């Protein structure tokens, strides 16, 4: 679980460009965007600015004036699970969308142009997990990483890792690095030798109300304090804080039930 965005930068600096295949944005569509903004502002210290306007009622979240994520309005007729959706950078969204289809996935939205955001598409892998594809224009995407409140990692939870890892490797050009420990079905997806995402197979342990899904991890300075804030702000704890090889982690939800994870890096 390594913070890797694909652009040359010092921690906290805005990248010039996201290399194709790297996570470049995370977006949340909710029924109550005002409530969501208040929750994430209090939890992460985000500020907000309107836009990109082509995405409807939508705001970009800022840390110290730099973009880290987006929150938009889910149309009332869309009865979909609320979730943070990772977007992966592409040099040609149309070509990447065709690769998604040819490898057994589907494209549900786009490709379409949003002048301030670039060219976008939203698809799903063969197991049904939803992700986005983004070809940047003026709006380059997530501009800060490695600090509290910024996205740190994206991980796919699915039935088994091998087939889904091959799908994403075929679409985005990743190399696969399986976990060698016995009893763990986990594959890290690398790009030019750096880890950018992972696939975790849990068999029948998937939540029935969710199915296969991506989870975005956000960096926090103090996990216990952040978990307490989630509860006080009306969220829920799905998995209690626990130690891992990459730091302390916990899985939580916001007040509308959108899942995400909190990560405190080792000190």
PDB file of C-alpha atoms in Angstrom:
ATOM      1  CA  UNK A   1       0.000   0.000   0.000  1.00  0.00           C
ATOM      2  CA  UNK A   2       2.179   2.793  -1.312  1.00  0.00           C
ATOM      3  CA  UNK A   3       1.114   6.280  -2.245  1.00  0.00           C
ATOM      4  CA  UNK A   4       1.790   6.375  -5.981  1.00  0.00           C
ATOM      5  CA  UNK A   5       0.201   8.829  -8.361  1.00  0.00           C
ATOM      6  CA  UNK A   6       2.515   8.554 -11.326  1.00  0.00           C
ATOM      7  CA  UNK A   7       3.906  12.063 -11.539  1.00  0.00           C
ATOM      8  CA  UNK A   8       7.269  13.360 -10.468  1.00  0.00           C
ATOM      9  CA  UNK A   9       6.801  15.484  -7.371  1.00  0.00           C
ATOM     10  CA  UNK A  10       7.843  16.019  -3.777  1.00  0.00           C
ATOM     11  CA  UNK A  11       5.194  15.022  -1.227  1.00  0.00           C
ATOM     12  CA  UNK A  12       2.513  17.687  -1.084  1.00  0.00           C
ATOM     13  CA  UNK A  13       3.327  19.252  -4.464  1.00  0.00           C
ATOM     14  CA  UNK A  14       0.922  19.267  -7.375  1.00  0.00           C
ATOM     15  CA  UNK A  15       1.823  16.789 -10.114  1.00  0.00           C
ATOM     16  CA  UNK A  16       2.230  18.061 -13.618  1.00  0.00           C
ATOM     17  CA  UNK A  17       0.506  15.063 -15.149  1.00  0.00           C
ATOM     18  CA  UNK A  18      -0.721  11.615 -14.145  1.00  0.00           C
ATOM     19  CA  UNK A  19       0.870   8.758 -16.065  1.00  0.00           C
ATOM     20  CA  UNK A  20      -1.691   6.537 -17.847  1.00  0.00           C
ATOM     21  CA  UNK A  21      -2.954   3.841 -15.494  1.00  0.00           C
ATOM     22  CA  UNK A  22      -2.334   5.724 -12.259  1.00  0.00           C
ATOM     23  CA  UNK A  23      -5.222   6.706  -9.978  1.00  0.00           C
ATOM     24  CA  UNK A  24      -5.833  10.379 -10.768  1.00  0.00           C
ATOM     25  CA  UNK A  25      -9.113  11.284  -9.035  1.00  0.00           C
ATOM     26  CA  UNK A  26     -11.755  10.020  -6.613  1.00  0.00           C
ATOM     27  CA  UNK A  27     -15.371  11.075  -6.779  1.00  0.00           C
ATOM     28  CA  UNK A  28     -18.419  10.562  -4.578  1.00  0.00           C
ATOM     29  CA  UNK A  29     -22.016  10.917  -5.783  1.00  0.00           C
ATOM     30  CA  UNK A  30     -24.534  11.313  -2.959  1.00  0.00           C
ATOM     31  CA  UNK A  31     -28.197  12.170  -2.401  1.00  0.00           C
ATOM     32  CA  UNK A  32     -27.367  14.927   0.095  1.00  0.00           C
ATOM     33  CA  UNK A  33     -24.229  16.782  -1.060  1.00  0.00           C
ATOM     34  CA  UNK A  34     -24.578  19.484   1.605  1.00  0.00           C
ATOM     35  CA  UNK A  35     -24.479  16.880   4.387  1.00  0.00           C
ATOM     36  CA  UNK A  36     -21.529  15.147   2.721  1.00  0.00           C
ATOM     37  CA  UNK A  37     -19.593  18.399   2.414  1.00  0.00           C
ATOM     38  CA  UNK A  38     -20.095  19.198   6.099  1.00  0.00           C
ATOM     39  CA  UNK A  39     -18.988  15.682   7.101  1.00  0.00           C
ATOM     40  CA  UNK A  40     -15.787  15.657   5.042  1.00  0.00           C
ATOM     41  CA  UNK A  41     -14.961  19.269   5.871  1.00  0.00           C
ATOM     42  CA  UNK A  42     -15.072  18.421   9.570  1.00  0.00           C
ATOM     43  CA  UNK A  43     -13.220  15.114   9.147  1.00  0.00           C
ATOM     44  CA  UNK A  44     -10.467  16.078   6.688  1.00  0.00           C
ATOM     45  CA  UNK A  45     -10.429  19.874   6.758  1.00  0.00           C
ATOM     46  CA  UNK A  46     -11.550  20.099   3.135  1.00  0.00           C
ATOM     47  CA  UNK A  47     -12.741  23.313   1.544  1.00  0.00           C
ATOM     48  CA  UNK A  48     -14.848  23.319  -1.607  1.00  0.00           C
ATOM     49  CA  UNK A  49     -15.162  25.147  -4.879  1.00  0.00           C
ATOM     50  CA  UNK A  50     -17.856  24.639  -7.544  1.00  0.00           C
ATOM     51  CA  UNK A  51     -17.191  22.574 -10.627  1.00  0.00           C
ATOM     52  CA  UNK A  52     -16.395  21.163 -13.030  1.00  0.00           C
ATOM     53  CA  UNK A  53     -19.813  22.513 -14.049  1.00  0.00           C
ATOM     54  CA  UNK A  54     -20.294  19.937 -16.813  1.00  0.00           C
ATOM     55  CA  UNK A  55     -20.698  17.276 -14.116  1.00  0.00           C
ATOM     56  CA  UNK A  56     -23.912  18.847 -12.779  1.00  0.00           C
ATOM     57  CA  UNK A  57     -24.178  19.967  -9.140  1.00  0.00           C
ATOM     58  CA  UNK A  58     -20.572  19.129  -8.287  1.00  0.00           C
ATOM     59  CA  UNK A  59     -17.785  20.531  -6.111  1.00  0.00           C
ATOM     60  CA  UNK A  60     -14.074  19.896  -5.921  1.00  0.00           C
ATOM     61  CA  UNK A  61     -12.594  19.352  -2.461  1.00  0.00           C
ATOM     62  CA  UNK A  62      -9.441  21.313  -1.653  1.00  0.00           C
ATOM     63  CA  UNK A  63      -6.599  20.957   0.828  1.00  0.00           C
ATOM     64  CA  UNK A  64      -4.609  24.178   1.135  1.00  0.00           C
ATOM     65  CA  UNK A  65      -6.102  25.287  -2.163  1.00  0.00           C
ATOM     66  CA  UNK A  66      -5.184  22.103  -4.059  1.00  0.00           C
ATOM     67  CA  UNK A  67      -7.725  19.611  -5.398  1.00  0.00           C
ATOM     68  CA  UNK A  68      -7.979  16.183  -3.795  1.00  0.00           C
ATOM     69  CA  UNK A  69     -11.469  14.801  -4.615  1.00  0.00           C
ATOM     70  CA  UNK A  70     -14.957  15.620  -5.857  1.00  0.00           C
ATOM     71  CA  UNK A  71     -18.515  15.347  -4.515  1.00  0.00           C
ATOM     72  CA  UNK A  72     -21.610  15.467  -6.697  1.00  0.00           C
ATOM     73  CA  UNK A  73     -25.367  14.948  -6.631  1.00  0.00           C
ATOM     74  CA  UNK A  74     -26.675  11.479  -7.417  1.00  0.00           C
ATOM     75  CA  UNK A  75     -29.877  11.800  -9.473  1.00  0.00           C
ATOM     76  CA  UNK A  76     -32.907  10.744  -7.406  1.00  0.00           C
ATOM     77  CA  UNK A  77     -33.852   8.060  -9.935  1.00  0.00           C
ATOM     78  CA  UNK A  78     -30.448   6.353  -9.561  1.00  0.00           C
ATOM     79  CA  UNK A  79     -30.763   3.699  -6.864  1.00  0.00           C
ATOM     80  CA  UNK A  80     -27.085   2.823  -6.672  1.00  0.00           C
ATOM     81  CA  UNK A  81     -24.834   2.014  -3.707  1.00  0.00           C
ATOM     82  CA  UNK A  82     -23.089   5.166  -2.560  1.00  0.00           C
ATOM     83  CA  UNK A  83     -19.364   4.751  -3.000  1.00  0.00           C
ATOM     84  CA  UNK A  84     -16.138   6.572  -3.644  1.00  0.00           C
ATOM     85  CA  UNK A  85     -15.161   5.851  -7.250  1.00  0.00           C
ATOM     86  CA  UNK A  86     -11.494   5.906  -8.311  1.00  0.00           C
ATOM     87  CA  UNK A  87     -10.590   7.255 -11.749  1.00  0.00           C
ATOM     88  CA  UNK A  88      -7.569   5.973 -13.629  1.00  0.00           C
ATOM     89  CA  UNK A  89      -5.610   8.200 -15.991  1.00  0.00           C
ATOM     90  CA  UNK A  90      -5.689   7.535 -19.712  1.00  0.00           C
ATOM     91  CA  UNK A  91      -3.983   9.118 -22.697  1.00  0.00           C
ATOM     92  CA  UNK A  92      -7.002   8.157 -24.856  1.00  0.00           C
ATOM     93  CA  UNK A  93     -10.284   7.462 -23.040  1.00  0.00           C
ATOM     94  CA  UNK A  94     -11.993   6.103 -26.166  1.00  0.00           C
ATOM     95  CA  UNK A  95      -9.259   3.541 -26.698  1.00  0.00           C
ATOM     96  CA  UNK A  96      -9.231   2.592 -23.013  1.00  0.00           C
ATOM     97  CA  UNK A  97     -13.036   2.234 -23.021  1.00  0.00           C
ATOM     98  CA  UNK A  98     -12.769  -0.114 -25.984  1.00  0.00           C
ATOM     99  CA  UNK A  99     -10.151  -2.140 -24.111  1.00  0.00           C
ATOM    100  CA  UNK A 100     -12.533  -2.393 -21.140  1.00  0.00           C
ATOM    101  CA  UNK A 101     -15.241  -3.829 -23.413  1.00  0.00           C
ATOM    102  CA  UNK A 102     -12.913  -6.193 -25.242  1.00  0.00           C
ATOM    103  CA  UNK A 103     -11.636  -7.580 -21.913  1.00  0.00           C
ATOM    104  CA  UNK A 104     -15.117  -8.364 -20.604  1.00  0.00           C
ATOM    105  CA  UNK A 105     -16.006  -5.158 -18.769  1.00  0.00           C
ATOM    106  CA  UNK A 106     -18.741  -2.640 -19.562  1.00  0.00           C
ATOM    107  CA  UNK A 107     -18.906   1.119 -20.068  1.00  0.00           C
ATOM    108  CA  UNK A 108     -21.992   2.631 -18.464  1.00  0.00           C
ATOM    109  CA  UNK A 109     -21.308   6.348 -18.967  1.00  0.00           C
ATOM    110  CA  UNK A 110     -19.415   8.005 -21.820  1.00  0.00           C
ATOM    111  CA  UNK A 111     -16.893   8.516 -23.114  1.00  0.00           C
ATOM    112  CA  UNK A 112     -17.955  12.151 -22.902  1.00  0.00           C
ATOM    113  CA  UNK A 113     -16.309  15.545 -22.861  1.00  0.00           C
ATOM    114  CA  UNK A 114     -16.352  17.798 -19.806  1.00  0.00           C
ATOM    115  CA  UNK A 115     -14.216  20.770 -20.902  1.00  0.00           C
ATOM    116  CA  UNK A 116     -12.969  21.642 -17.416  1.00  0.00           C
ATOM    117  CA  UNK A 117     -12.357  17.995 -16.495  1.00  0.00           C
ATOM    118  CA  UNK A 118     -11.228  16.395 -19.749  1.00  0.00           C
ATOM    119  CA  UNK A 119     -12.763  13.332 -21.375  1.00  0.00           C
ATOM    120  CA  UNK A 120     -14.390  10.825 -19.026  1.00  0.00           C
ATOM    121  CA  UNK A 121     -15.959   7.405 -18.918  1.00  0.00           C
ATOM    122  CA  UNK A 122     -17.353   5.265 -16.108  1.00  0.00           C
ATOM    123  CA  UNK A 123     -17.257   1.507 -16.424  1.00  0.00           C
ATOM    124  CA  UNK A 124     -17.276  -1.722 -14.489  1.00  0.00           C
ATOM    125  CA  UNK A 125     -14.997  -4.731 -14.528  1.00  0.00           C
ATOM    126  CA  UNK A 126     -16.302  -8.254 -15.287  1.00  0.00           C
ATOM    127  CA  UNK A 127     -17.211  -8.741 -11.610  1.00  0.00           C
ATOM    128  CA  UNK A 128     -19.261  -5.532 -11.515  1.00  0.00           C
ATOM    129  CA  UNK A 129     -16.906  -3.198  -9.596  1.00  0.00           C
ATOM    130  CA  UNK A 130     -17.265   0.404 -10.814  1.00  0.00           C
ATOM    131  CA  UNK A 131     -14.334   2.658 -11.765  1.00  0.00           C
ATOM    132  CA  UNK A 132     -13.707   5.722 -13.886  1.00  0.00           C
ATOM    133  CA  UNK A 133     -11.340   6.629 -16.716  1.00  0.00           C
ATOM    134  CA  UNK A 134     -10.080  10.162 -17.171  1.00  0.00           C
ATOM    135  CA  UNK A 135      -8.163  11.935 -19.916  1.00  0.00           C
ATOM    136  CA  UNK A 136      -7.199  15.253 -18.359  1.00  0.00           C
ATOM    137  CA  UNK A 137      -7.398  18.671 -19.955  1.00  0.00           C
ATOM    138  CA  UNK A 138      -7.073  21.811 -17.829  1.00  0.00           C
ATOM    139  CA  UNK A 139      -8.314  19.963 -14.744  1.00  0.00           C
ATOM    140  CA  UNK A 140      -5.494  17.511 -14.007  1.00  0.00           C
ATOM    141  CA  UNK A 141      -7.066  15.708 -11.047  1.00  0.00           C
ATOM    142  CA  UNK A 142      -5.787  15.008  -7.556  1.00  0.00           C
ATOM    143  CA  UNK A 143      -3.029  17.540  -6.897  1.00  0.00           C
ATOM    144  CA  UNK A 144      -1.755  16.562  -3.457  1.00  0.00           C
ATOM    145  CA  UNK A 145      -0.907  13.242  -1.811  1.00  0.00           C
ATOM    146  CA  UNK A 146       0.944  12.020   1.242  1.00  0.00           C
ATOM    147  CA  UNK A 147      -0.749  14.424   3.671  1.00  0.00           C
ATOM    148  CA  UNK A 148      -3.734  13.994   6.016  1.00  0.00           C
ATOM    149  CA  UNK A 149      -7.008  14.326   4.142  1.00  0.00           C
ATOM    150  CA  UNK A 150      -5.630  13.237   0.770  1.00  0.00           C
ATOM    151  CA  UNK A 151      -6.254   9.917  -1.020  1.00  0.00           C
ATOM    152  CA  UNK A 152      -3.504   7.398  -0.312  1.00  0.00           C
ATOM    153  CA  UNK A 153      -4.499   4.141  -2.003  1.00  0.00           C
ATOM    154  CA  UNK A 154      -7.223   2.310  -3.930  1.00  0.00           C
ATOM    155  CA  UNK A 155      -7.980  -1.367  -3.431  1.00  0.00           C
ATOM    156  CA  UNK A 156     -10.458  -3.656  -5.175  1.00  0.00           C
ATOM    157  CA  UNK A 157     -12.302  -6.188  -3.037  1.00  0.00           C
ATOM    158  CA  UNK A 158     -13.661  -9.011  -5.181  1.00  0.00           C
ATOM    159  CA  UNK A 159     -14.330 -12.744  -5.219  1.00  0.00           C
ATOM    160  CA  UNK A 160     -10.853 -13.787  -6.344  1.00  0.00           C
ATOM    161  CA  UNK A 161      -7.879 -11.736  -7.411  1.00  0.00           C
ATOM    162  CA  UNK A 162      -6.363 -13.545 -10.379  1.00  0.00           C
ATOM    163  CA  UNK A 163      -9.005 -12.911 -13.060  1.00  0.00           C
ATOM    164  CA  UNK A 164      -9.668  -9.319 -12.026  1.00  0.00           C
ATOM    165  CA  UNK A 165      -5.958  -8.503 -11.782  1.00  0.00           C
ATOM    166  CA  UNK A 166      -5.516  -9.776 -15.339  1.00  0.00           C
ATOM    167  CA  UNK A 167      -8.432  -7.599 -16.501  1.00  0.00           C
ATOM    168  CA  UNK A 168      -6.896  -4.411 -15.105  1.00  0.00           C
ATOM    169  CA  UNK A 169      -3.434  -5.409 -16.313  1.00  0.00           C
ATOM    170  CA  UNK A 170      -4.802  -5.868 -19.834  1.00  0.00           C
ATOM    171  CA  UNK A 171      -6.658  -2.536 -19.807  1.00  0.00           C
ATOM    172  CA  UNK A 172      -4.062  -0.322 -18.109  1.00  0.00           C
ATOM    173  CA  UNK A 173      -0.756  -2.120 -18.706  1.00  0.00           C
ATOM    174  CA  UNK A 174      -0.030  -3.078 -15.101  1.00  0.00           C
ATOM    175  CA  UNK A 175       2.304  -5.833 -14.042  1.00  0.00           C
ATOM    176  CA  UNK A 176       0.941  -8.156 -11.364  1.00  0.00           C
ATOM    177  CA  UNK A 177       2.678  -8.953  -8.095  1.00  0.00           C
ATOM    178  CA  UNK A 178       0.830 -11.718  -6.183  1.00  0.00           C
ATOM    179  CA  UNK A 179       1.134 -11.965  -2.404  1.00  0.00           C
ATOM    180  CA  UNK A 180       3.314 -14.990  -1.685  1.00  0.00           C
ATOM    181  CA  UNK A 181       2.076 -15.582   1.871  1.00  0.00           C
ATOM    182  CA  UNK A 182      -0.143 -18.641   2.091  1.00  0.00           C
ATOM    183  CA  UNK A 183      -3.826 -18.050   2.618  1.00  0.00           C
ATOM    184  CA  UNK A 184      -3.856 -14.470   1.283  1.00  0.00           C
ATOM    185  CA  UNK A 185      -5.446 -13.802  -2.106  1.00  0.00           C
ATOM    186  CA  UNK A 186      -3.890 -10.431  -2.878  1.00  0.00           C
ATOM    187  CA  UNK A 187      -2.291  -8.965  -5.999  1.00  0.00           C
ATOM    188  CA  UNK A 188      -0.522  -5.605  -6.167  1.00  0.00           C
ATOM    189  CA  UNK A 189      -0.806  -3.783  -9.500  1.00  0.00           C
ATOM    190  CA  UNK A 190       2.463  -2.104 -10.490  1.00  0.00           C
ATOM    191  CA  UNK A 191       3.163   0.481 -13.137  1.00  0.00           C
ATOM    192  CA  UNK A 192       6.779   1.043 -14.193  1.00  0.00           C
ATOM    193  CA  UNK A 193       7.896  -0.811 -11.081  1.00  0.00           C
ATOM    194  CA  UNK A 194       5.745   1.149  -8.616  1.00  0.00           C
ATOM    195  CA  UNK A 195       2.602  -0.079  -6.842  1.00  0.00           C
ATOM    196  CA  UNK A 196      -0.483   1.950  -7.812  1.00  0.00           C
ATOM    197  CA  UNK A 197      -3.431  -0.211  -6.653  1.00  0.00           C
ATOM    198  CA  UNK A 198      -4.299  -3.709  -5.473  1.00  0.00           C
ATOM    199  CA  UNK A 199      -6.847  -6.507  -5.855  1.00  0.00           C
ATOM    200  CA  UNK A 200      -7.953  -8.433  -2.769  1.00  0.00           C
ATOM    201  CA  UNK A 201      -9.905 -11.659  -3.243  1.00  0.00           C
ATOM    202  CA  UNK A 202     -12.121 -12.577  -0.300  1.00  0.00           C
ATOM    203  CA  UNK A 203     -14.241 -15.350  -1.810  1.00  0.00           C
ATOM    204  CA  UNK A 204     -17.679 -15.526  -0.225  1.00  0.00           C
ATOM    205  CA  UNK A 205     -16.648 -12.949   2.360  1.00  0.00           C
ATOM    206  CA  UNK A 206     -17.917 -10.091   0.178  1.00  0.00           C
ATOM    207  CA  UNK A 207     -20.687  -7.991   1.731  1.00  0.00           C
ATOM    208  CA  UNK A 208     -23.939  -9.062   0.083  1.00  0.00           C
ATOM    209  CA  UNK A 209     -25.169  -5.484  -0.101  1.00  0.00           C
ATOM    210  CA  UNK A 210     -22.059  -4.348  -1.967  1.00  0.00           C
ATOM    211  CA  UNK A 211     -20.574  -7.075  -4.106  1.00  0.00           C
ATOM    212  CA  UNK A 212     -17.160  -6.418  -5.677  1.00  0.00           C
ATOM    213  CA  UNK A 213     -16.098  -2.814  -5.081  1.00  0.00           C
ATOM    214  CA  UNK A 214     -13.202  -0.387  -4.934  1.00  0.00           C
ATOM    215  CA  UNK A 215     -12.229   1.208  -1.622  1.00  0.00           C
ATOM    216  CA  UNK A 216     -10.356   4.500  -1.378  1.00  0.00           C
ATOM    217  CA  UNK A 217      -7.983   4.983   1.568  1.00  0.00           C
ATOM    218  CA  UNK A 218      -7.465   8.496   2.920  1.00  0.00           C
ATOM    219  CA  UNK A 219      -4.431   9.476   4.976  1.00  0.00           C
ATOM    220  CA  UNK A 220      -5.017  10.625   8.569  1.00  0.00           C
ATOM    221  CA  UNK A 221      -2.532  11.847  11.165  1.00  0.00           C
ATOM    222  CA  UNK A 222      -4.139   9.966  14.080  1.00  0.00           C
ATOM    223  CA  UNK A 223      -6.392   7.007  13.301  1.00  0.00           C
ATOM    224  CA  UNK A 224      -8.066   6.773  16.697  1.00  0.00           C
ATOM    225  CA  UNK A 225      -8.921  10.469  16.641  1.00  0.00           C
ATOM    226  CA  UNK A 226     -10.247  10.198  13.069  1.00  0.00           C
ATOM    227  CA  UNK A 227     -12.442   7.211  13.980  1.00  0.00           C
ATOM    228  CA  UNK A 228     -13.873   9.159  16.913  1.00  0.00           C
ATOM    229  CA  UNK A 229     -14.625  12.055  14.557  1.00  0.00           C
ATOM    230  CA  UNK A 230     -16.429   9.726  12.121  1.00  0.00           C
ATOM    231  CA  UNK A 231     -18.739   8.554  14.908  1.00  0.00           C
ATOM    232  CA  UNK A 232     -19.395  12.043  16.252  1.00  0.00           C
ATOM    233  CA  UNK A 233     -20.191  13.283  12.747  1.00  0.00           C
ATOM    234  CA  UNK A 234     -22.812  10.595  12.123  1.00  0.00           C
ATOM    235  CA  UNK A 235     -20.728   7.964  10.302  1.00  0.00           C
ATOM    236  CA  UNK A 236     -20.234   4.326  11.219  1.00  0.00           C
ATOM    237  CA  UNK A 237     -17.297   2.001  11.819  1.00  0.00           C
ATOM    238  CA  UNK A 238     -17.296  -1.138   9.658  1.00  0.00           C
ATOM    239  CA  UNK A 239     -13.942  -2.597  10.690  1.00  0.00           C
ATOM    240  CA  UNK A 240     -12.184  -1.498  13.834  1.00  0.00           C
ATOM    241  CA  UNK A 241      -8.723   0.049  13.768  1.00  0.00           C
ATOM    242  CA  UNK A 242      -6.040  -2.570  13.250  1.00  0.00           C
ATOM    243  CA  UNK A 243      -2.359  -2.720  12.483  1.00  0.00           C
ATOM    244  CA  UNK A 244      -1.101  -3.734   9.056  1.00  0.00           C
ATOM    245  CA  UNK A 245       2.238  -3.819   7.290  1.00  0.00           C
ATOM    246  CA  UNK A 246       1.431  -0.380   5.873  1.00  0.00           C
ATOM    247  CA  UNK A 247       0.167   1.325   9.021  1.00  0.00           C
ATOM    248  CA  UNK A 248      -3.036   1.373  11.056  1.00  0.00           C
ATOM    249  CA  UNK A 249      -6.275   1.122   9.099  1.00  0.00           C
ATOM    250  CA  UNK A 250     -10.020   1.218   9.714  1.00  0.00           C
ATOM    251  CA  UNK A 251     -12.994   1.013   7.353  1.00  0.00           C
ATOM    252  CA  UNK A 252     -15.823   3.478   7.938  1.00  0.00           C
ATOM    253  CA  UNK A 253     -18.853   5.090   6.299  1.00  0.00           C
ATOM    254  CA  UNK A 254     -20.102   8.634   6.027  1.00  0.00           C
ATOM    255  CA  UNK A 255     -23.661   9.502   7.190  1.00  0.00           C
ATOM    256  CA  UNK A 256     -25.179   8.313   3.886  1.00  0.00           C
ATOM    257  CA  UNK A 257     -23.331   4.994   4.038  1.00  0.00           C
ATOM    258  CA  UNK A 258     -20.534   5.576   1.513  1.00  0.00           C
ATOM    259  CA  UNK A 259     -17.596   3.366   2.507  1.00  0.00           C
ATOM    260  CA  UNK A 260     -13.987   4.440   2.661  1.00  0.00           C
ATOM    261  CA  UNK A 261     -10.885   3.596   4.666  1.00  0.00           C
ATOM    262  CA  UNK A 262      -8.614   5.609   6.936  1.00  0.00           C
ATOM    263  CA  UNK A 263      -4.858   5.028   6.949  1.00  0.00           C
ATOM    264  CA  UNK A 264      -2.309   6.221   9.480  1.00  0.00           C
ATOM    265  CA  UNK A 265       1.171   5.672   8.107  1.00  0.00           C
ATOM    266  CA  UNK A 266       3.808   4.201  10.457  1.00  0.00           C
ATOM    267  CA  UNK A 267       5.614   6.828  12.496  1.00  0.00           C
TER     268      UNK A 267
END
